[in-house]
């Protein structure tokens, strides 16, 4: 009986200890959370009190409260691009009208589209010069009054007009054949967006995002015409990396970066391997392809890089990375569709839209070359497409007909796909090209081409 009573007592004691531990655990976690919240609130209160004291000190001197006064001071005022950007904004001539003209202009290569852009750029020559000076400086303090009623705060929002002006310069330069000037304006667009985004004000951040998107549109114009060399891309990579920190730009950036390893860019890459900076270009390609968000969307771009490895004696190409990429390609059953199917759902649309635009631009260039050489348009799309400019089936992703239309190099190209049941690379389409200068038209109603 004594042993049994002792056992019952031990069980009772163990149960009480377990219950006590549960109670301690139940109260300890909320207590720690409350303590952490109290410490955080105390630190926040101290920070706010210090900020208010700084505000009172500035107001006591009779000065306006400026956001830059509460930010990190620049040792050298010549490093500050803020005054130059504000001066450029003040010198803008009718920026709203320039924006409307820019949005309604069809393309600078079309007759009659030069006039509005030329007039607007000439009227804003001073602003363009100030932007060029501003982006040469490393930092930006816009010196905007932190009070809600400050009219200068609206000048931050007007920074978007600077991006629109640079975009107009890109279109004008492309239309007049000044490709390097267009590239410089695109770079300046990214740099000015980065400078504006340095300010902690909410308006500054959202304005910088809008300026980045305008710069990406400028870059898309350059890409669609094949106007950027590998050396230019290397110079641009730093600005793209900075823009990549903003998730809103990610889909477009992925589409642009994967485009660099496109099969139709292979001749340009072959030319690049003889450049002095070829090792840096190759290392850049490898690094981009190693990024997780890109690797799943770049199956057939990798194929072209593998081909480059086969034809080049450049050091560093024959390595396990290349062999791993080649193996990925060999295991892929749908080389030309997988980049879209493997992408995250929110990326499929932007990647596909950008890819369609590139496809049409290249088809248009091939059609233009065919017309100049033969004096007529091709009867079939296959006559202008080859291993480096393939016919793909972008409608496989949606399983429904798709109409693609673009205006390139002075003529209209229209592709209308037809629904097909098999998941093979068969392209049934109506291929139609209209050349406004001559009125010629070629139309083949049922062209079937198998890759």
PDB file of N, CA and C in Angstrom, residues 221-300:
ATOM      1  N   UNK A 221      12.422  50.212 -77.038  1.00  0.00           N
ATOM      2  CA  UNK A 221      12.521  50.777 -78.388  1.00  0.00           C
ATOM      3  C   UNK A 221      13.871  50.441 -79.006  1.00  0.00           C
ATOM      4  N   UNK A 222      14.929  50.534 -78.209  1.00  0.00           N
ATOM      5  CA  UNK A 222      16.260  50.208 -78.721  1.00  0.00           C
ATOM      6  C   UNK A 222      16.364  48.734 -79.076  1.00  0.00           C
ATOM      7  N   UNK A 223      15.814  47.875 -78.210  1.00  0.00           N
ATOM      8  CA  UNK A 223      15.897  46.435 -78.444  1.00  0.00           C
ATOM      9  C   UNK A 223      15.111  46.023 -79.678  1.00  0.00           C
ATOM     10  N   UNK A 224      13.938  46.620 -79.870  1.00  0.00           N
ATOM     11  CA  UNK A 224      13.082  46.204 -80.980  1.00  0.00           C
ATOM     12  C   UNK A 224      13.732  46.485 -82.321  1.00  0.00           C
ATOM     13  N   UNK A 225      14.626  47.472 -82.362  1.00  0.00           N
ATOM     14  CA  UNK A 225      15.327  47.757 -83.613  1.00  0.00           C
ATOM     15  C   UNK A 225      16.713  47.164 -83.670  1.00  0.00           C
ATOM     16  N   UNK A 226      17.105  46.399 -82.644  1.00  0.00           N
ATOM     17  CA  UNK A 226      18.435  45.797 -82.629  1.00  0.00           C
ATOM     18  C   UNK A 226      19.536  46.837 -82.617  1.00  0.00           C
ATOM     19  N   UNK A 227      19.322  47.944 -81.883  1.00  0.00           N
ATOM     20  CA  UNK A 227      20.239  49.071 -81.940  1.00  0.00           C
ATOM     21  C   UNK A 227      21.283  49.074 -80.828  1.00  0.00           C
ATOM     22  N   UNK A 228      21.351  48.028 -80.019  1.00  0.00           N
ATOM     23  CA  UNK A 228      22.284  48.014 -78.906  1.00  0.00           C
ATOM     24  C   UNK A 228      23.304  46.909 -79.121  1.00  0.00           C
ATOM     25  N   UNK A 229      24.569  47.236 -78.940  1.00  0.00           N
ATOM     26  CA  UNK A 229      25.643  46.260 -79.082  1.00  0.00           C
ATOM     27  C   UNK A 229      25.892  45.582 -77.739  1.00  0.00           C
ATOM     28  N   UNK A 230      26.612  44.449 -77.735  1.00  0.00           N
ATOM     29  CA  UNK A 230      26.956  43.818 -76.452  1.00  0.00           C
ATOM     30  C   UNK A 230      27.707  44.753 -75.515  1.00  0.00           C
ATOM     31  N   UNK A 231      28.571  45.606 -76.056  1.00  0.00           N
ATOM     32  CA  UNK A 231      29.295  46.555 -75.202  1.00  0.00           C
ATOM     33  C   UNK A 231      28.331  47.532 -74.532  1.00  0.00           C
ATOM     34  N   UNK A 232      27.301  47.949 -75.269  1.00  0.00           N
ATOM     35  CA  UNK A 232      26.289  48.838 -74.687  1.00  0.00           C
ATOM     36  C   UNK A 232      25.558  48.153 -73.541  1.00  0.00           C
ATOM     37  N   UNK A 233      25.238  46.865 -73.725  1.00  0.00           N
ATOM     38  CA  UNK A 233      24.530  46.130 -72.679  1.00  0.00           C
ATOM     39  C   UNK A 233      25.366  46.029 -71.412  1.00  0.00           C
ATOM     40  N   UNK A 234      26.674  45.857 -71.583  1.00  0.00           N
ATOM     41  CA  UNK A 234      27.536  45.793 -70.409  1.00  0.00           C
ATOM     42  C   UNK A 234      27.494  47.116 -69.648  1.00  0.00           C
ATOM     43  N   UNK A 235      27.497  48.221 -70.379  1.00  0.00           N
ATOM     44  CA  UNK A 235      27.443  49.537 -69.737  1.00  0.00           C
ATOM     45  C   UNK A 235      26.105  49.758 -69.039  1.00  0.00           C
ATOM     46  N   UNK A 236      25.055  49.150 -69.576  1.00  0.00           N
ATOM     47  CA  UNK A 236      23.702  49.346 -69.046  1.00  0.00           C
ATOM     48  C   UNK A 236      23.387  48.432 -67.866  1.00  0.00           C
ATOM     49  N   UNK A 237      24.170  47.379 -67.681  1.00  0.00           N
ATOM     50  CA  UNK A 237      23.808  46.354 -66.702  1.00  0.00           C
ATOM     51  C   UNK A 237      23.717  46.909 -65.285  1.00  0.00           C
ATOM     52  N   UNK A 238      24.596  47.859 -64.951  1.00  0.00           N
ATOM     53  CA  UNK A 238      24.549  48.428 -63.610  1.00  0.00           C
ATOM     54  C   UNK A 238      23.232  49.124 -63.322  1.00  0.00           C
ATOM     55  N   UNK A 239      22.735  49.885 -64.292  1.00  0.00           N
ATOM     56  CA  UNK A 239      21.463  50.579 -64.099  1.00  0.00           C
ATOM     57  C   UNK A 239      20.304  49.588 -64.031  1.00  0.00           C
ATOM     58  N   UNK A 240      20.363  48.508 -64.823  1.00  0.00           N
ATOM     59  CA  UNK A 240      19.311  47.491 -64.762  1.00  0.00           C
ATOM     60  C   UNK A 240      19.292  46.816 -63.396  1.00  0.00           C
ATOM     61  N   UNK A 241      20.473  46.570 -62.833  1.00  0.00           N
ATOM     62  CA  UNK A 241      20.545  45.924 -61.520  1.00  0.00           C
ATOM     63  C   UNK A 241      19.925  46.816 -60.452  1.00  0.00           C
ATOM     64  N   UNK A 242      20.155  48.123 -60.557  1.00  0.00           N
ATOM     65  CA  UNK A 242      19.549  49.037 -59.582  1.00  0.00           C
ATOM     66  C   UNK A 242      18.033  49.068 -59.740  1.00  0.00           C
ATOM     67  N   UNK A 243      17.566  49.065 -60.985  1.00  0.00           N
ATOM     68  CA  UNK A 243      16.119  49.073 -61.214  1.00  0.00           C
ATOM     69  C   UNK A 243      15.478  47.775 -60.755  1.00  0.00           C
ATOM     70  N   UNK A 244      16.250  46.669 -60.758  1.00  0.00           N
ATOM     71  CA  UNK A 244      15.700  45.367 -60.384  1.00  0.00           C
ATOM     72  C   UNK A 244      15.287  45.316 -58.924  1.00  0.00           C
ATOM     73  N   UNK A 245      15.778  46.248 -58.099  1.00  0.00           N
ATOM     74  CA  UNK A 245      15.376  46.250 -56.693  1.00  0.00           C
ATOM     75  C   UNK A 245      13.903  46.591 -56.528  1.00  0.00           C
ATOM     76  N   UNK A 246      13.307  47.164 -57.558  1.00  0.00           N
ATOM     77  CA  UNK A 246      11.880  47.483 -57.521  1.00  0.00           C
ATOM     78  C   UNK A 246      11.111  46.346 -58.184  1.00  0.00           C
ATOM     79  N   UNK A 247      10.275  45.653 -57.415  1.00  0.00           N
ATOM     80  CA  UNK A 247       9.592  44.466 -57.923  1.00  0.00           C
ATOM     81  C   UNK A 247       8.669  44.795 -59.088  1.00  0.00           C
ATOM     82  N   UNK A 248       8.211  46.050 -59.208  1.00  0.00           N
ATOM     83  CA  UNK A 248       7.311  46.407 -60.306  1.00  0.00           C
ATOM     84  C   UNK A 248       8.009  46.298 -61.651  1.00  0.00           C
ATOM     85  N   UNK A 249       9.333  46.424 -61.655  1.00  0.00           N
ATOM     86  CA  UNK A 249      10.088  46.368 -62.909  1.00  0.00           C
ATOM     87  C   UNK A 249      10.543  44.955 -63.243  1.00  0.00           C
ATOM     88  N   UNK A 250      10.385  44.005 -62.319  1.00  0.00           N
ATOM     89  CA  UNK A 250      10.969  42.684 -62.506  1.00  0.00           C
ATOM     90  C   UNK A 250      10.517  41.977 -63.782  1.00  0.00           C
ATOM     91  N   UNK A 251       9.208  41.896 -64.088  1.00  0.00           N
ATOM     92  CA  UNK A 251       8.815  41.148 -65.291  1.00  0.00           C
ATOM     93  C   UNK A 251       9.454  41.677 -66.564  1.00  0.00           C
ATOM     94  N   UNK A 252       9.483  42.999 -66.728  1.00  0.00           N
ATOM     95  CA  UNK A 252      10.076  43.574 -67.926  1.00  0.00           C
ATOM     96  C   UNK A 252      11.571  43.325 -67.956  1.00  0.00           C
ATOM     97  N   UNK A 253      12.234  43.428 -66.804  1.00  0.00           N
ATOM     98  CA  UNK A 253      13.675  43.208 -66.762  1.00  0.00           C
ATOM     99  C   UNK A 253      14.028  41.775 -67.118  1.00  0.00           C
ATOM    100  N   UNK A 254      13.220  40.821 -66.631  1.00  0.00           N
ATOM    101  CA  UNK A 254      13.482  39.421 -66.958  1.00  0.00           C
ATOM    102  C   UNK A 254      13.362  39.209 -68.457  1.00  0.00           C
ATOM    103  N   UNK A 255      12.333  39.794 -69.057  1.00  0.00           N
ATOM    104  CA  UNK A 255      12.159  39.647 -70.503  1.00  0.00           C
ATOM    105  C   UNK A 255      13.331  40.254 -71.257  1.00  0.00           C
ATOM    106  N   UNK A 256      13.810  41.415 -70.809  1.00  0.00           N
ATOM    107  CA  UNK A 256      14.922  42.080 -71.493  1.00  0.00           C
ATOM    108  C   UNK A 256      16.206  41.286 -71.323  1.00  0.00           C
ATOM    109  N   UNK A 257      16.456  40.819 -70.116  1.00  0.00           N
ATOM    110  CA  UNK A 257      17.719  40.121 -69.878  1.00  0.00           C
ATOM    111  C   UNK A 257      17.774  38.772 -70.595  1.00  0.00           C
ATOM    112  N   UNK A 258      16.679  38.057 -70.606  1.00  0.00           N
ATOM    113  CA  UNK A 258      16.704  36.782 -71.317  1.00  0.00           C
ATOM    114  C   UNK A 258      16.802  36.997 -72.821  1.00  0.00           C
ATOM    115  N   UNK A 259      16.331  38.128 -73.304  1.00  0.00           N
ATOM    116  CA  UNK A 259      16.439  38.437 -74.735  1.00  0.00           C
ATOM    117  C   UNK A 259      17.895  38.459 -75.198  1.00  0.00           C
ATOM    118  N   UNK A 260      18.804  38.820 -74.305  1.00  0.00           N
ATOM    119  CA  UNK A 260      20.202  38.963 -74.700  1.00  0.00           C
ATOM    120  C   UNK A 260      20.790  37.663 -75.226  1.00  0.00           C
ATOM    121  N   UNK A 261      20.271  36.523 -74.784  1.00  0.00           N
ATOM    122  CA  UNK A 261      20.836  35.243 -75.195  1.00  0.00           C
ATOM    123  C   UNK A 261      19.941  34.616 -76.256  1.00  0.00           C
ATOM    124  N   UNK A 262      19.157  35.414 -76.930  1.00  0.00           N
ATOM    125  CA  UNK A 262      18.236  34.919 -77.954  1.00  0.00           C
ATOM    126  C   UNK A 262      19.017  34.376 -79.141  1.00  0.00           C
ATOM    127  N   UNK A 263      18.421  33.407 -79.816  1.00  0.00           N
ATOM    128  CA  UNK A 263      19.081  32.816 -80.971  1.00  0.00           C
ATOM    129  C   UNK A 263      19.365  33.806 -82.069  1.00  0.00           C
ATOM    130  N   UNK A 264      18.475  34.773 -82.283  1.00  0.00           N
ATOM    131  CA  UNK A 264      18.707  35.741 -83.347  1.00  0.00           C
ATOM    132  C   UNK A 264      19.806  36.722 -82.989  1.00  0.00           C
ATOM    133  N   UNK A 265      20.237  36.740 -81.737  1.00  0.00           N
ATOM    134  CA  UNK A 265      21.348  37.599 -81.348  1.00  0.00           C
ATOM    135  C   UNK A 265      22.684  36.880 -81.482  1.00  0.00           C
ATOM    136  N   UNK A 266      22.664  35.628 -81.930  1.00  0.00           N
ATOM    137  CA  UNK A 266      23.896  34.846 -82.017  1.00  0.00           C
ATOM    138  C   UNK A 266      24.950  35.502 -82.901  1.00  0.00           C
ATOM    139  N   UNK A 267      24.608  36.017 -84.097  1.00  0.00           N
ATOM    140  CA  UNK A 267      25.654  36.673 -84.893  1.00  0.00           C
ATOM    141  C   UNK A 267      26.311  37.826 -84.142  1.00  0.00           C
ATOM    142  N   UNK A 268      25.510  38.561 -83.371  1.00  0.00           N
ATOM    143  CA  UNK A 268      26.069  39.672 -82.611  1.00  0.00           C
ATOM    144  C   UNK A 268      26.998  39.151 -81.515  1.00  0.00           C
ATOM    145  N   UNK A 269      26.625  38.021 -80.896  1.00  0.00           N
ATOM    146  CA  UNK A 269      27.481  37.446 -79.861  1.00  0.00           C
ATOM    147  C   UNK A 269      28.762  36.901 -80.486  1.00  0.00           C
ATOM    148  N   UNK A 270      28.649  36.292 -81.672  1.00  0.00           N
ATOM    149  CA  UNK A 270      29.850  35.818 -82.363  1.00  0.00           C
ATOM    150  C   UNK A 270      30.813  36.970 -82.629  1.00  0.00           C
ATOM    151  N   UNK A 271      30.245  38.092 -83.022  1.00  0.00           N
ATOM    152  CA  UNK A 271      31.080  39.271 -83.260  1.00  0.00           C
ATOM    153  C   UNK A 271      31.687  39.762 -81.953  1.00  0.00           C
ATOM    154  N   UNK A 272      30.940  39.591 -80.860  1.00  0.00           N
ATOM    155  CA  UNK A 272      31.399  40.107 -79.572  1.00  0.00           C
ATOM    156  C   UNK A 272      32.595  39.344 -79.028  1.00  0.00           C
ATOM    157  N   UNK A 273      32.771  38.080 -79.431  1.00  0.00           N
ATOM    158  CA  UNK A 273      33.871  37.311 -78.852  1.00  0.00           C
ATOM    159  C   UNK A 273      35.225  37.807 -79.332  1.00  0.00           C
ATOM    160  N   UNK A 274      35.243  38.651 -80.365  1.00  0.00           N
ATOM    161  CA  UNK A 274      36.502  39.243 -80.812  1.00  0.00           C
ATOM    162  C   UNK A 274      36.729  40.616 -80.186  1.00  0.00           C
ATOM    163  N   UNK A 275      35.779  41.074 -79.365  1.00  0.00           N
ATOM    164  CA  UNK A 275      35.920  42.380 -78.727  1.00  0.00           C
ATOM    165  C   UNK A 275      36.912  42.302 -77.576  1.00  0.00           C
ATOM    166  N   UNK A 276      37.558  43.445 -77.236  1.00  0.00           N
ATOM    167  CA  UNK A 276      38.467  43.447 -76.082  1.00  0.00           C
ATOM    168  C   UNK A 276      37.771  43.064 -74.781  1.00  0.00           C
ATOM    169  N   UNK A 277      36.482  43.407 -74.657  1.00  0.00           N
ATOM    170  CA  UNK A 277      35.763  43.102 -73.422  1.00  0.00           C
ATOM    171  C   UNK A 277      34.988  41.810 -73.466  1.00  0.00           C
ATOM    172  N   UNK A 278      35.354  40.895 -74.371  1.00  0.00           N
ATOM    173  CA  UNK A 278      34.586  39.659 -74.536  1.00  0.00           C
ATOM    174  C   UNK A 278      34.479  38.835 -73.252  1.00  0.00           C
ATOM    175  N   UNK A 279      35.565  38.621 -72.495  1.00  0.00           N
ATOM    176  CA  UNK A 279      35.422  37.829 -71.255  1.00  0.00           C
ATOM    177  C   UNK A 279      34.388  38.417 -70.296  1.00  0.00           C
ATOM    178  N   UNK A 280      34.341  39.754 -70.199  1.00  0.00           N
ATOM    179  CA  UNK A 280      33.349  40.381 -69.315  1.00  0.00           C
ATOM    180  C   UNK A 280      31.938  40.149 -69.837  1.00  0.00           C
ATOM    181  N   UNK A 281      31.754  40.206 -71.157  1.00  0.00           N
ATOM    182  CA  UNK A 281      30.433  39.962 -71.759  1.00  0.00           C
ATOM    183  C   UNK A 281      29.989  38.537 -71.482  1.00  0.00           C
ATOM    184  N   UNK A 282      30.904  37.575 -71.662  1.00  0.00           N
ATOM    185  CA  UNK A 282      30.566  36.170 -71.444  1.00  0.00           C
ATOM    186  C   UNK A 282      30.249  35.930 -69.967  1.00  0.00           C
ATOM    187  N   UNK A 283      31.041  36.527 -69.081  1.00  0.00           N
ATOM    188  CA  UNK A 283      30.775  36.378 -67.648  1.00  0.00           C
ATOM    189  C   UNK A 283      29.420  36.968 -67.286  1.00  0.00           C
ATOM    190  N   UNK A 284      29.060  38.083 -67.930  1.00  0.00           N
ATOM    191  CA  UNK A 284      27.751  38.697 -67.677  1.00  0.00           C
ATOM    192  C   UNK A 284      26.633  37.752 -68.088  1.00  0.00           C
ATOM    193  N   UNK A 285      26.763  37.144 -69.290  1.00  0.00           N
ATOM    194  CA  UNK A 285      25.740  36.202 -69.758  1.00  0.00           C
ATOM    195  C   UNK A 285      25.577  35.052 -68.767  1.00  0.00           C
ATOM    196  N   UNK A 286      26.695  34.515 -68.308  1.00  0.00           N
ATOM    197  CA  UNK A 286      26.638  33.382 -67.389  1.00  0.00           C
ATOM    198  C   UNK A 286      25.973  33.786 -66.069  1.00  0.00           C
ATOM    199  N   UNK A 287      26.294  35.000 -65.599  1.00  0.00           N
ATOM    200  CA  UNK A 287      25.721  35.436 -64.325  1.00  0.00           C
ATOM    201  C   UNK A 287      24.216  35.639 -64.438  1.00  0.00           C
ATOM    202  N   UNK A 288      23.778  36.238 -65.535  1.00  0.00           N
ATOM    203  CA  UNK A 288      22.342  36.459 -65.724  1.00  0.00           C
ATOM    204  C   UNK A 288      21.606  35.134 -65.787  1.00  0.00           C
ATOM    205  N   UNK A 289      22.185  34.163 -66.500  1.00  0.00           N
ATOM    206  CA  UNK A 289      21.527  32.868 -66.623  1.00  0.00           C
ATOM    207  C   UNK A 289      21.517  32.102 -65.306  1.00  0.00           C
ATOM    208  N   UNK A 290      22.369  32.487 -64.375  1.00  0.00           N
ATOM    209  CA  UNK A 290      22.413  31.799 -63.089  1.00  0.00           C
ATOM    210  C   UNK A 290      21.377  32.332 -62.111  1.00  0.00           C
ATOM    211  N   UNK A 291      20.756  33.464 -62.420  1.00  0.00           N
ATOM    212  CA  UNK A 291      19.758  34.022 -61.518  1.00  0.00           C
ATOM    213  C   UNK A 291      18.508  33.149 -61.523  1.00  0.00           C
ATOM    214  N   UNK A 292      17.981  32.794 -60.347  1.00  0.00           N
ATOM    215  CA  UNK A 292      16.836  31.861 -60.281  1.00  0.00           C
ATOM    216  C   UNK A 292      15.638  32.311 -61.096  1.00  0.00           C
ATOM    217  N   UNK A 293      15.357  33.616 -61.133  1.00  0.00           N
ATOM    218  CA  UNK A 293      14.174  34.081 -61.850  1.00  0.00           C
ATOM    219  C   UNK A 293      14.355  34.015 -63.357  1.00  0.00           C
ATOM    220  N   UNK A 294      15.606  33.914 -63.809  1.00  0.00           N
ATOM    221  CA  UNK A 294      15.877  33.903 -65.244  1.00  0.00           C
ATOM    222  C   UNK A 294      16.058  32.489 -65.760  1.00  0.00           C
ATOM    223  N   UNK A 295      16.691  31.629 -64.981  1.00  0.00           N
ATOM    224  CA  UNK A 295      17.092  30.318 -65.489  1.00  0.00           C
ATOM    225  C   UNK A 295      15.892  29.506 -65.961  1.00  0.00           C
ATOM    226  N   UNK A 296      14.745  29.617 -65.293  1.00  0.00           N
ATOM    227  CA  UNK A 296      13.564  28.856 -65.697  1.00  0.00           C
ATOM    228  C   UNK A 296      12.903  29.422 -66.937  1.00  0.00           C
ATOM    229  N   UNK A 297      13.277  30.610 -67.338  1.00  0.00           N
ATOM    230  CA  UNK A 297      12.662  31.248 -68.493  1.00  0.00           C
ATOM    231  C   UNK A 297      13.637  31.368 -69.660  1.00  0.00           C
ATOM    232  N   UNK A 298      14.723  30.631 -69.633  1.00  0.00           N
ATOM    233  CA  UNK A 298      15.773  30.847 -70.629  1.00  0.00           C
ATOM    234  C   UNK A 298      16.276  29.553 -71.240  1.00  0.00           C
ATOM    235  N   UNK A 299      15.400  28.587 -71.457  1.00  0.00           N
ATOM    236  CA  UNK A 299      15.853  27.282 -71.938  1.00  0.00           C
ATOM    237  C   UNK A 299      16.521  27.393 -73.299  1.00  0.00           C
ATOM    238  N   UNK A 300      15.865  28.042 -74.249  1.00  0.00           N
ATOM    239  CA  UNK A 300      16.476  28.047 -75.576  1.00  0.00           C
ATOM    240  C   UNK A 300      17.477  29.187 -75.745  1.00  0.00           C
TER     241      UNK A 300
END
